[in-house]
PDB file of C-alpha atoms in Angstrom:
ATOM      1  CA  GLN A   1     -37.631 114.185-146.760  1.00 62.00           C
ATOM      2  CA  LYS A   2     -36.735 110.588-146.545  1.00 79.00           C
ATOM      3  CA  ILE A   3     -35.993 108.754-143.370  1.00 84.00           C
ATOM      4  CA  ASN A   4     -32.656 106.937-143.096  1.00 84.00           C
ATOM      5  CA  THR A   5     -31.086 108.942-145.926  1.00 84.00           C
ATOM      6  CA  PRO A   6     -27.366 109.710-145.643  1.00 87.00           C
ATOM      7  CA  VAL A   7     -26.582 113.364-144.894  1.00 84.00           C
ATOM      8  CA  ALA A   8     -23.212 114.978-145.566  1.00 86.00           C
ATOM      9  CA  ILE A   9     -21.951 117.110-142.676  1.00 88.00           C
ATOM     10  CA  THR A  10     -19.019 119.480-142.938  1.00 86.00           C
ATOM     11  CA  ILE A  11     -17.430 120.519-139.665  1.00 89.00           C
ATOM     12  CA  SER A  12     -15.660 123.843-139.657  1.00 84.00           C
ATOM     13  CA  ALA A  13     -12.141 124.058-138.337  1.00 81.00           C
ATOM     14  CA  GLY A  14     -12.960 127.631-137.328  1.00 81.00           C
ATOM     15  CA  PRO A  15     -11.649 130.841-138.804  1.00 82.00           C
ATOM     16  CA  ALA A  16      -8.428 130.618-140.771  1.00 84.00           C
ATOM     17  CA  PRO A  17      -5.426 131.391-138.540  1.00 91.00           C
ATOM     18  CA  LEU A  18      -3.411 134.510-139.373  1.00 92.00           C
ATOM     19  CA  PRO A  19       0.057 135.207-138.012  1.00 95.00           C
ATOM     20  CA  ILE A  20       0.233 138.468-136.068  1.00 96.00           C
ATOM     21  CA  PRO A  21       2.813 140.755-137.715  1.00 96.00           C
ATOM     22  CA  TYR A  22       6.017 141.939-136.014  1.00 97.00           C
ATOM     23  CA  LEU A  23       5.395 145.564-135.041  1.00 98.00           C
ATOM     24  CA  VAL A  24       8.144 146.514-132.561  1.00 97.00           C
ATOM     25  CA  GLY A  25      10.162 149.483-133.819  1.00 97.00           C
ATOM     26  CA  LYS A  26       7.633 150.369-136.502  1.00 97.00           C
ATOM     27  CA  SER A  27       5.883 153.735-136.529  1.00 98.00           C
ATOM     28  CA  GLU A  28       2.393 154.049-135.113  1.00 97.00           C
ATOM     29  CA  SER A  29       0.930 154.521-138.604  1.00 97.00           C
ATOM     30  CA  GLN A  30       2.842 151.512-139.994  1.00 98.00           C
ATOM     31  CA  ALA A  31       1.508 149.345-137.154  1.00 98.00           C
ATOM     32  CA  GLN A  32      -2.041 150.563-137.805  1.00 97.00           C
ATOM     33  CA  GLN A  33      -1.737 149.828-141.527  1.00 97.00           C
ATOM     34  CA  LEU A  34      -0.235 146.363-141.052  1.00 96.00           C
ATOM     35  CA  LEU A  35      -2.888 145.328-138.561  1.00 97.00           C
ATOM     36  CA  ALA A  36      -5.762 146.725-140.636  1.00 96.00           C
ATOM     37  CA  ALA A  37      -4.461 144.975-143.774  1.00 95.00           C
ATOM     38  CA  SER A  38      -4.398 141.674-141.880  1.00 92.00           C
ATOM     39  CA  GLY A  39      -7.886 142.164-140.476  1.00 94.00           C
ATOM     40  CA  PHE A  40      -6.839 142.772-136.868  1.00 96.00           C
ATOM     41  CA  GLN A  41      -8.172 145.455-134.538  1.00 97.00           C
ATOM     42  CA  ILE A  42      -5.729 147.710-132.665  1.00 97.00           C
ATOM     43  CA  THR A  43      -5.665 149.078-129.152  1.00 97.00           C
ATOM     44  CA  GLU A  44      -2.955 151.581-128.289  1.00 97.00           C
ATOM     45  CA  LYS A  45      -1.362 152.608-125.052  1.00 97.00           C
ATOM     46  CA  HIS A  46       1.451 155.126-124.659  1.00 98.00           C
ATOM     47  CA  ASP A  47       4.497 154.934-122.381  1.00 97.00           C
ATOM     48  CA  TYR A  48       7.814 156.708-121.929  1.00 97.00           C
ATOM     49  CA  SER A  49      10.898 155.069-123.408  1.00 96.00           C
ATOM     50  CA  THR A  50      14.550 156.010-123.423  1.00 93.00           C
ATOM     51  CA  THR A  51      15.365 153.362-126.026  1.00 95.00           C
ATOM     52  CA  VAL A  52      12.547 153.593-128.596  1.00 96.00           C
ATOM     53  CA  ALA A  53      11.956 156.788-130.586  1.00 96.00           C
ATOM     54  CA  GLN A  54       8.792 158.755-129.945  1.00 97.00           C
ATOM     55  CA  GLY A  55       5.887 157.470-132.039  1.00 97.00           C
ATOM     56  CA  ASN A  56       7.308 153.971-132.542  1.00 98.00           C
ATOM     57  CA  VAL A  57       6.091 150.657-131.121  1.00 98.00           C
ATOM     58  CA  ILE A  58       7.819 149.565-127.879  1.00 98.00           C
ATOM     59  CA  ALA A  59       5.964 146.271-127.410  1.00 98.00           C
ATOM     60  CA  GLN A  60       2.919 144.356-128.579  1.00 98.00           C
ATOM     61  CA  ASP A  61       0.487 141.807-127.193  1.00 97.00           C
ATOM     62  CA  PRO A  62       0.001 139.114-128.384  1.00 97.00           C
ATOM     63  CA  ASN A  63       3.551 138.467-129.463  1.00 96.00           C
ATOM     64  CA  PRO A  64       4.420 138.515-133.153  1.00 95.00           C
ATOM     65  CA  TYR A  65       3.966 135.415-135.300  1.00 94.00           C
ATOM     66  CA  VAL A  66       1.384 133.932-132.916  1.00 94.00           C
ATOM     67  CA  ASN A  67      -1.719 132.894-134.847  1.00 94.00           C
ATOM     68  CA  GLY A  68      -4.785 135.049-134.469  1.00 94.00           C
ATOM     69  CA  THR A  69      -8.008 135.373-136.412  1.00 93.00           C
ATOM     70  CA  VAL A  70      -9.667 138.199-138.304  1.00 93.00           C
ATOM     71  CA  GLY A  71     -11.090 140.694-135.816  1.00 94.00           C
ATOM     72  CA  ASP A  72      -8.720 139.840-132.971  1.00 96.00           C
ATOM     73  CA  THR A  73      -7.333 142.822-131.079  1.00 97.00           C
ATOM     74  CA  VAL A  74      -3.608 143.504-130.878  1.00 98.00           C
ATOM     75  CA  THR A  75      -2.408 145.936-128.216  1.00 98.00           C
ATOM     76  CA  VAL A  76       0.581 148.082-129.147  1.00 98.00           C
ATOM     77  CA  ASP A  77       2.590 150.189-126.718  1.00 98.00           C
ATOM     78  CA  ILE A  78       3.656 153.429-128.439  1.00 98.00           C
ATOM     79  CA  SER A  79       6.681 155.393-127.219  1.00 98.00           C
ATOM     80  CA  LYS A  80       6.208 158.915-125.890  1.00 97.00           C
ATOM     81  CA  GLY A  81      10.011 159.260-125.974  1.00 96.00           C
ATOM     82  CA  PRO A  82      11.940 159.853-122.773  1.00 96.00           C
ATOM     83  CA  GLN A  83      10.162 161.395-119.809  1.00 96.00           C
ATOM     84  CA  LEU A  84      11.266 165.001-119.373  1.00 96.00           C
ATOM     85  CA  PHE A  85      11.962 166.744-116.069  1.00 97.00           C
ATOM     86  CA  PRO A  86      12.455 170.446-115.282  1.00 97.00           C
ATOM     87  CA  VAL A  87      15.989 171.561-114.471  1.00 97.00           C
ATOM     88  CA  PRO A  88      16.014 173.159-110.994  1.00 96.00           C
ATOM     89  CA  ASP A  89      17.336 176.699-110.557  1.00 94.00           C
ATOM     90  CA  VAL A  90      20.686 176.455-108.755  1.00 94.00           C
ATOM     91  CA  VAL A  91      22.127 179.885-109.640  1.00 92.00           C
ATOM     92  CA  THR A  92      22.809 182.261-106.748  1.00 85.00           C
ATOM     93  CA  HIS A  93      20.302 185.084-107.007  1.00 78.00           C
ATOM     94  CA  SER A  94      20.907 186.647-103.602  1.00 75.00           C
ATOM     95  CA  LEU A  95      23.862 186.698-101.247  1.00 74.00           C
ATOM     96  CA  LEU A  96      21.306 186.225 -98.458  1.00 72.00           C
ATOM     97  CA  HIS A  97      20.599 182.752 -99.902  1.00 71.00           C
ATOM     98  CA  PRO A  98      23.748 181.722-101.758  1.00 71.00           C
ATOM     99  CA  ASP A  99      23.848 178.534-103.817  1.00 76.00           C
ATOM    100  CA  THR A 100      27.264 176.909-103.468  1.00 86.00           C
ATOM    101  CA  VAL A 101      28.613 174.292-105.835  1.00 90.00           C
ATOM    102  CA  SER A 102      28.002 171.661-103.174  1.00 90.00           C
ATOM    103  CA  ASP A 103      24.360 172.747-102.680  1.00 91.00           C
ATOM    104  CA  ALA A 104      23.764 172.936-106.427  1.00 93.00           C
ATOM    105  CA  THR A 105      25.297 169.519-107.041  1.00 94.00           C
ATOM    106  CA  LYS A 106      23.156 167.902-104.324  1.00 95.00           C
ATOM    107  CA  THR A 107      20.001 169.513-105.739  1.00 95.00           C
ATOM    108  CA  LEU A 108      20.732 168.459-109.318  1.00 96.00           C
ATOM    109  CA  VAL A 109      21.735 164.890-108.426  1.00 96.00           C
ATOM    110  CA  ALA A 110      18.604 164.524-106.251  1.00 96.00           C
ATOM    111  CA  ALA A 111      16.543 165.608-109.281  1.00 96.00           C
ATOM    112  CA  GLY A 112      18.115 162.823-111.381  1.00 96.00           C
ATOM    113  CA  PHE A 113      20.728 164.767-113.341  1.00 97.00           C
ATOM    114  CA  THR A 114      24.493 164.458-113.673  1.00 97.00           C
ATOM    115  CA  VAL A 115      26.691 167.471-112.961  1.00 97.00           C
ATOM    116  CA  ALA A 116      29.855 169.046-114.374  1.00 96.00           C
ATOM    117  CA  VAL A 117      31.453 172.016-112.643  1.00 93.00           C
ATOM    118  CA  ASN A 118      33.417 174.880-114.170  1.00 91.00           C
ATOM    119  CA  SER A 119      35.025 176.737-111.290  1.00 81.00           C
ATOM    120  CA  ASN A 120      37.975 178.947-110.488  1.00 74.00           C
ATOM    121  CA  GLU A 121      37.941 177.502-106.946  1.00 67.00           C
ATOM    122  CA  ASN A 122      37.696 180.853-105.171  1.00 64.00           C
ATOM    123  CA  ILE A 123      36.587 181.182-101.583  1.00 67.00           C
ATOM    124  CA  PHE A 124      32.944 181.965-102.384  1.00 72.00           C
ATOM    125  CA  ASN A 125      32.348 179.143-104.888  1.00 81.00           C
ATOM    126  CA  LEU A 126      28.888 180.509-105.752  1.00 88.00           C
ATOM    127  CA  VAL A 127      26.976 179.259-108.791  1.00 91.00           C
ATOM    128  CA  VAL A 128      26.669 182.057-111.371  1.00 90.00           C
ATOM    129  CA  LYS A 129      25.481 180.102-114.415  1.00 92.00           C
ATOM    130  CA  GLN A 130      23.925 176.789-115.370  1.00 95.00           C
ATOM    131  CA  THR A 131      23.432 175.058-118.699  1.00 96.00           C
ATOM    132  CA  PRO A 132      20.754 174.101-119.613  1.00 97.00           C
ATOM    133  CA  LYS A 133      18.870 176.957-117.947  1.00 96.00           C
ATOM    134  CA  ALA A 134      16.478 176.467-115.044  1.00 95.00           C
ATOM    135  CA  GLY A 135      13.011 175.392-116.126  1.00 95.00           C
ATOM    136  CA  THR A 136      14.220 173.632-119.275  1.00 96.00           C
ATOM    137  CA  TYR A 137      12.694 170.145-119.624  1.00 97.00           C
ATOM    138  CA  VAL A 138      15.252 167.391-120.287  1.00 97.00           C
ATOM    139  CA  PRO A 139      15.508 163.610-119.751  1.00 95.00           C
ATOM    140  CA  ALA A 140      16.761 162.241-116.439  1.00 93.00           C
ATOM    141  CA  GLY A 141      20.511 161.718-116.502  1.00 95.00           C
ATOM    142  CA  THR A 142      21.153 164.811-118.618  1.00 96.00           C
ATOM    143  CA  LEU A 143      24.451 166.559-117.887  1.00 98.00           C
ATOM    144  CA  ILE A 144      23.923 169.953-116.248  1.00 97.00           C
ATOM    145  CA  THR A 145      26.998 172.213-116.281  1.00 96.00           C
ATOM    146  CA  ILE A 146      27.301 174.756-113.498  1.00 95.00           C
ATOM    147  CA  THR A 147      29.788 177.635-113.441  1.00 92.00           C
ATOM    148  CA  ALA A 148      31.009 178.972-110.098  1.00 89.00           C
ATOM    149  CA  HIS A 149      33.048 181.996-109.018  1.00 83.00           C
TER     150      HIS A 149
END
């Protein structure tokens, strides 16, 4: 080793930047494959969505096209589809506790559904049928048709 000898120093600019791929709308498996192929790690969370099909990406963080580096983690939010709710039973099962169209409508609207009524407008106006049936799981806002006699 000689004293006062020039030494060449190379300073790294850091890892090469990689653009994060656009994943929104892609299937869960497509998102996994794209991220793995680019060298990114993936973290998944799952949420309900009425606009994105079940199993597809709703959102991602960081945003697409932002530069990352190999090994960075990208969080993807995967759709569970719409949240489903049970349809309440509004059919009259006993004349001791009749369910009128008005009662049934209030119950269904309070549960988050919309209502259509088929009725012959008789004096009793009791609910004799509902579609879909009680206990069926459907998205909020679903039209429930009640038939009254």
